[in-house]
Amino acid sequence: MPTILVNCTTPTHPKSCTLQKLPQDAIPARVVSLTPKSFAAWRYNASGSRDWSGLSRIKIHFKDSKGELVKTVEANEGDDLLSIAHEYDIELEGACEGSVACSTCHVILPPEYYDLLPEPEDDENDMLDMAFGLTDTSRLGCQVKLTRELDGMTATLPAATRNMFVDGGLPTNTVSSSD
């Protein structure tokens, strides 16, 4: 069975990946490295489908500001909520592309999951202060790294975002309405 190395600039986005066939003894049968920001390595079987053995798949539910389910997705341990949202076409902006320079990837988490996360760093707190609809359990999606303990978590998208780069700090509606 051939071993294929998958190099991805954005591991959760398949279009950013390149494939390289390696000798059978080049790497073990399990994942060697999975760094969410720059690298992923999966073992493919002969049919080309992913072998996720050894990886923790984590289920995340995304809801809109009205509490309606937008989508339930599965992601890898170590992925962040912003990257996952982009992979699955969920409207979570991320204007600064995860560099903690805006609040457009603001999400609201249930208290029981919020408490499982490390405390936000000062730069994240500074950006959260500018977020529209800030709550006690608000976090930036780019800073929420998935762990097994977060399996089943719901991330609620706020009704609007404040994008300083585009709208000068005025809230803009990010939820489409059928009214």
mmCIF file of C-alpha atoms in Angstrom:
data_model
loop_
_atom_site.group_PDB
_atom_site.id
_atom_site.type_symbol
_atom_site.label_atom_id
_atom_site.label_comp_id
_atom_site.label_asym_id
_atom_site.label_seq_id
_atom_site.Cartn_x
_atom_site.Cartn_y
_atom_site.Cartn_z
ATOM 1 C CA MET A 1 0.000 0.000 0.000
ATOM 2 C CA PRO A 2 1.597 3.334 -1.032
ATOM 3 C CA THR A 3 2.104 6.102 1.498
ATOM 4 C CA ILE A 4 1.107 9.557 0.336
ATOM 5 C CA LEU A 5 2.347 12.698 2.058
ATOM 6 C CA VAL A 6 -0.165 15.524 1.906
ATOM 7 C CA ASN A 7 1.318 18.998 2.316
ATOM 8 C CA CYS A 8 -1.265 21.717 2.899
ATOM 9 C CA THR A 9 -0.905 25.441 3.402
ATOM 10 C CA THR A 10 -4.334 25.288 5.072
ATOM 11 C CA PRO A 11 -4.809 21.684 6.276
ATOM 12 C CA THR A 12 -8.576 21.944 6.591
ATOM 13 C CA HIS A 13 -8.936 23.162 2.996
ATOM 14 C CA PRO A 14 -8.288 20.395 0.424
ATOM 15 C CA LYS A 15 -7.595 22.811 -2.462
ATOM 16 C CA SER A 16 -4.442 24.029 -0.694
ATOM 17 C CA CYS A 17 -2.867 20.547 -0.653
ATOM 18 C CA THR A 18 -0.236 18.822 -2.779
ATOM 19 C CA LEU A 19 0.453 15.080 -2.838
ATOM 20 C CA GLN A 20 3.797 13.285 -2.817
ATOM 21 C CA LYS A 21 4.249 9.498 -2.972
ATOM 22 C CA LEU A 22 6.810 8.247 -0.450
ATOM 23 C CA PRO A 23 8.610 4.907 -0.092
ATOM 24 C CA GLN A 24 6.672 2.463 2.095
ATOM 25 C CA ASP A 25 9.189 2.676 4.934
ATOM 26 C CA ALA A 26 9.454 6.487 4.904
ATOM 27 C CA ILE A 27 6.872 7.115 7.614
ATOM 28 C CA PRO A 28 4.867 4.981 10.009
ATOM 29 C CA ALA A 29 1.312 3.951 9.141
ATOM 30 C CA ARG A 30 -0.100 6.571 11.493
ATOM 31 C CA VAL A 31 -0.101 10.324 11.166
ATOM 32 C CA VAL A 32 3.393 11.680 11.666
ATOM 33 C CA SER A 33 2.560 15.353 12.011
ATOM 34 C CA LEU A 34 -0.533 17.513 12.009
ATOM 35 C CA THR A 35 0.154 21.197 12.538
ATOM 36 C CA PRO A 36 -3.093 23.042 11.861
ATOM 37 C CA LYS A 37 -1.558 26.223 10.435
ATOM 38 C CA SER A 38 0.917 24.820 7.934
ATOM 39 C CA PHE A 39 1.172 21.048 7.567
ATOM 40 C CA ALA A 40 -0.854 17.865 7.481
ATOM 41 C CA ALA A 41 0.143 14.279 6.769
ATOM 42 C CA TRP A 42 -2.410 11.560 6.197
ATOM 43 C CA ARG A 43 -2.021 7.974 5.143
ATOM 44 C CA TYR A 44 -4.163 7.154 2.126
ATOM 45 C CA ASN A 45 -5.168 3.620 1.308
ATOM 46 C CA ALA A 46 -4.938 2.203 -2.213
ATOM 47 C CA SER A 47 -8.398 3.532 -3.147
ATOM 48 C CA GLY A 48 -7.331 7.071 -2.229
ATOM 49 C CA SER A 49 -9.688 7.548 0.707
ATOM 50 C CA ARG A 50 -8.413 9.029 3.955
ATOM 51 C CA ASP A 51 -7.497 6.738 6.803
ATOM 52 C CA TRP A 52 -8.418 8.742 9.903
ATOM 53 C CA SER A 53 -7.255 6.056 12.339
ATOM 54 C CA GLY A 54 -5.279 7.635 15.110
ATOM 55 C CA LEU A 55 -6.865 11.056 14.573
ATOM 56 C CA SER A 56 -9.496 12.460 16.898
ATOM 57 C CA ARG A 57 -12.462 13.702 14.880
ATOM 58 C CA ILE A 58 -14.384 16.327 16.813
ATOM 59 C CA LYS A 59 -18.005 17.242 16.129
ATOM 60 C CA ILE A 60 -18.875 20.956 16.263
ATOM 61 C CA HIS A 61 -22.315 22.541 15.829
ATOM 62 C CA PHE A 62 -22.570 26.076 14.422
ATOM 63 C CA LYS A 63 -25.741 28.062 15.172
ATOM 64 C CA ASP A 64 -26.861 31.493 14.016
ATOM 65 C CA SER A 65 -27.751 34.330 16.380
ATOM 66 C CA LYS A 66 -31.358 33.105 16.562
ATOM 67 C CA GLY A 67 -30.214 29.693 17.817
ATOM 68 C CA GLU A 68 -30.979 27.891 14.555
ATOM 69 C CA LEU A 69 -28.541 25.194 13.487
ATOM 70 C CA VAL A 70 -26.417 26.354 10.547
ATOM 71 C CA LYS A 71 -24.327 23.209 10.186
ATOM 72 C CA THR A 72 -22.791 20.333 12.145
ATOM 73 C CA VAL A 73 -19.251 19.482 11.051
ATOM 74 C CA GLU A 74 -16.363 17.220 11.992
ATOM 75 C CA ALA A 75 -12.840 18.536 12.360
ATOM 76 C CA ASN A 76 -9.428 17.419 13.571
ATOM 77 C CA GLU A 77 -7.988 17.942 17.003
ATOM 78 C CA GLY A 78 -5.841 21.085 16.848
ATOM 79 C CA ASP A 79 -7.920 22.850 14.187
ATOM 80 C CA ASP A 80 -9.325 26.269 15.074
ATOM 81 C CA LEU A 81 -12.980 27.323 14.714
ATOM 82 C CA LEU A 82 -12.230 29.980 12.085
ATOM 83 C CA SER A 83 -10.482 27.520 9.734
ATOM 84 C CA ILE A 84 -13.257 24.983 10.221
ATOM 85 C CA ALA A 85 -15.936 27.575 9.457
ATOM 86 C CA HIS A 86 -14.144 28.548 6.242
ATOM 87 C CA GLU A 87 -13.701 24.913 5.199
ATOM 88 C CA TYR A 88 -17.432 24.271 5.544
ATOM 89 C CA ASP A 89 -18.605 27.621 4.080
ATOM 90 C CA ILE A 90 -19.989 28.915 7.365
ATOM 91 C CA GLU A 91 -20.256 32.709 7.485
ATOM 92 C CA LEU A 92 -17.560 33.551 10.018
ATOM 93 C CA GLU A 93 -15.564 36.398 8.504
ATOM 94 C CA GLY A 94 -12.023 36.384 9.939
ATOM 95 C CA ALA A 95 -10.918 39.624 8.234
ATOM 96 C CA CYS A 96 -7.389 39.465 9.701
ATOM 97 C CA GLU A 97 -7.006 35.774 8.744
ATOM 98 C CA GLY A 98 -6.388 34.640 12.310
ATOM 99 C CA SER A 99 -3.705 37.158 13.287
ATOM 100 C CA VAL A 100 -5.767 38.446 16.253
ATOM 101 C CA ALA A 101 -6.087 41.926 14.715
ATOM 102 C CA CYS A 102 -9.890 42.092 14.476
ATOM 103 C CA SER A 103 -13.011 40.683 16.110
ATOM 104 C CA THR A 104 -14.838 39.416 13.020
ATOM 105 C CA CYS A 105 -14.451 35.745 13.986
ATOM 106 C CA HIS A 106 -16.192 36.358 17.333
ATOM 107 C CA VAL A 107 -18.225 33.336 18.496
ATOM 108 C CA ILE A 108 -20.262 32.666 21.620
ATOM 109 C CA LEU A 109 -19.695 29.370 23.421
ATOM 110 C CA PRO A 110 -21.725 27.530 26.065
ATOM 111 C CA PRO A 111 -20.274 28.151 29.564
ATOM 112 C CA GLU A 112 -19.397 24.480 30.101
ATOM 113 C CA TYR A 113 -17.191 24.488 26.979
ATOM 114 C CA TYR A 114 -15.840 28.004 27.506
ATOM 115 C CA ASP A 115 -14.512 26.864 30.893
ATOM 116 C CA LEU A 116 -12.527 24.051 29.223
ATOM 117 C CA LEU A 117 -10.463 26.531 27.182
ATOM 118 C CA PRO A 118 -7.293 28.280 28.313
ATOM 119 C CA GLU A 119 -7.783 31.897 29.394
ATOM 120 C CA PRO A 120 -7.734 34.354 26.459
ATOM 121 C CA GLU A 121 -4.434 36.182 25.941
ATOM 122 C CA ASP A 122 -4.362 39.983 26.295
ATOM 123 C CA ASP A 123 -4.412 40.574 22.522
ATOM 124 C CA GLU A 124 -7.547 38.417 22.171
ATOM 125 C CA ASN A 125 -9.237 40.283 25.040
ATOM 126 C CA ASP A 126 -8.360 43.601 23.375
ATOM 127 C CA MET A 127 -10.050 42.497 20.152
ATOM 128 C CA LEU A 128 -13.037 41.009 21.979
ATOM 129 C CA ASP A 129 -13.626 44.417 23.589
ATOM 130 C CA MET A 130 -14.510 45.647 20.084
ATOM 131 C CA ALA A 131 -16.799 42.714 19.239
ATOM 132 C CA PHE A 132 -20.485 43.318 18.604
ATOM 133 C CA GLY A 133 -22.711 41.449 21.070
ATOM 134 C CA LEU A 134 -19.912 40.517 23.485
ATOM 135 C CA THR A 135 -20.880 37.991 26.189
ATOM 136 C CA ASP A 136 -19.122 36.415 29.165
ATOM 137 C CA THR A 137 -18.409 33.346 27.000
ATOM 138 C CA SER A 138 -17.256 35.121 23.830
ATOM 139 C CA ARG A 139 -14.033 34.024 22.129
ATOM 140 C CA LEU A 140 -12.333 34.673 18.803
ATOM 141 C CA GLY A 141 -12.826 31.625 16.586
ATOM 142 C CA CYS A 142 -9.214 31.821 15.406
ATOM 143 C CA GLN A 143 -8.059 31.278 18.998
ATOM 144 C CA VAL A 144 -10.302 28.311 19.851
ATOM 145 C CA LYS A 145 -8.190 25.201 19.179
ATOM 146 C CA LEU A 146 -10.151 21.959 19.236
ATOM 147 C CA THR A 147 -9.427 19.286 21.806
ATOM 148 C CA ARG A 148 -11.239 16.014 22.501
ATOM 149 C CA GLU A 149 -13.014 17.691 25.430
ATOM 150 C CA LEU A 150 -14.726 20.100 23.010
ATOM 151 C CA ASP A 151 -16.426 17.292 21.055
ATOM 152 C CA GLY A 152 -20.117 18.183 20.650
ATOM 153 C CA MET A 153 -19.612 21.905 21.339
ATOM 154 C CA THR A 154 -21.920 24.520 19.836
ATOM 155 C CA ALA A 155 -20.457 27.788 18.547
ATOM 156 C CA THR A 156 -23.054 30.525 18.095
ATOM 157 C CA LEU A 157 -22.418 33.228 15.513
ATOM 158 C CA PRO A 158 -23.336 36.760 16.632
ATOM 159 C CA ALA A 159 -25.994 38.762 14.768
ATOM 160 C CA ALA A 160 -23.389 41.225 13.459
ATOM 161 C CA THR A 161 -19.665 41.905 13.326
ATOM 162 C CA ARG A 162 -17.609 45.058 13.580
ATOM 163 C CA ASN A 163 -15.005 45.134 10.803
ATOM 164 C CA MET A 164 -12.764 48.162 11.327
ATOM 165 C CA PHE A 165 -11.063 47.621 7.954
ATOM 166 C CA VAL A 166 -14.290 47.771 5.935
ATOM 167 C CA ASP A 167 -16.966 49.667 7.817
ATOM 168 C CA GLY A 168 -14.995 51.925 10.140
ATOM 169 C CA GLY A 169 -16.150 50.122 13.261
ATOM 170 C CA LEU A 170 -19.884 50.179 12.574
ATOM 171 C CA PRO A 171 -21.708 46.873 13.141
ATOM 172 C CA THR A 172 -22.663 45.042 9.967
ATOM 173 C CA ASN A 173 -25.228 42.287 9.761
ATOM 174 C CA THR A 174 -23.631 38.937 8.938
ATOM 175 C CA VAL A 175 -26.820 36.895 9.167
ATOM 176 C CA SER A 176 -28.958 36.813 6.053
ATOM 177 C CA SER A 177 -32.619 37.464 6.714
ATOM 178 C CA SER A 178 -35.634 36.313 4.753
ATOM 179 C CA ASP A 179 -37.836 39.117 6.170
#
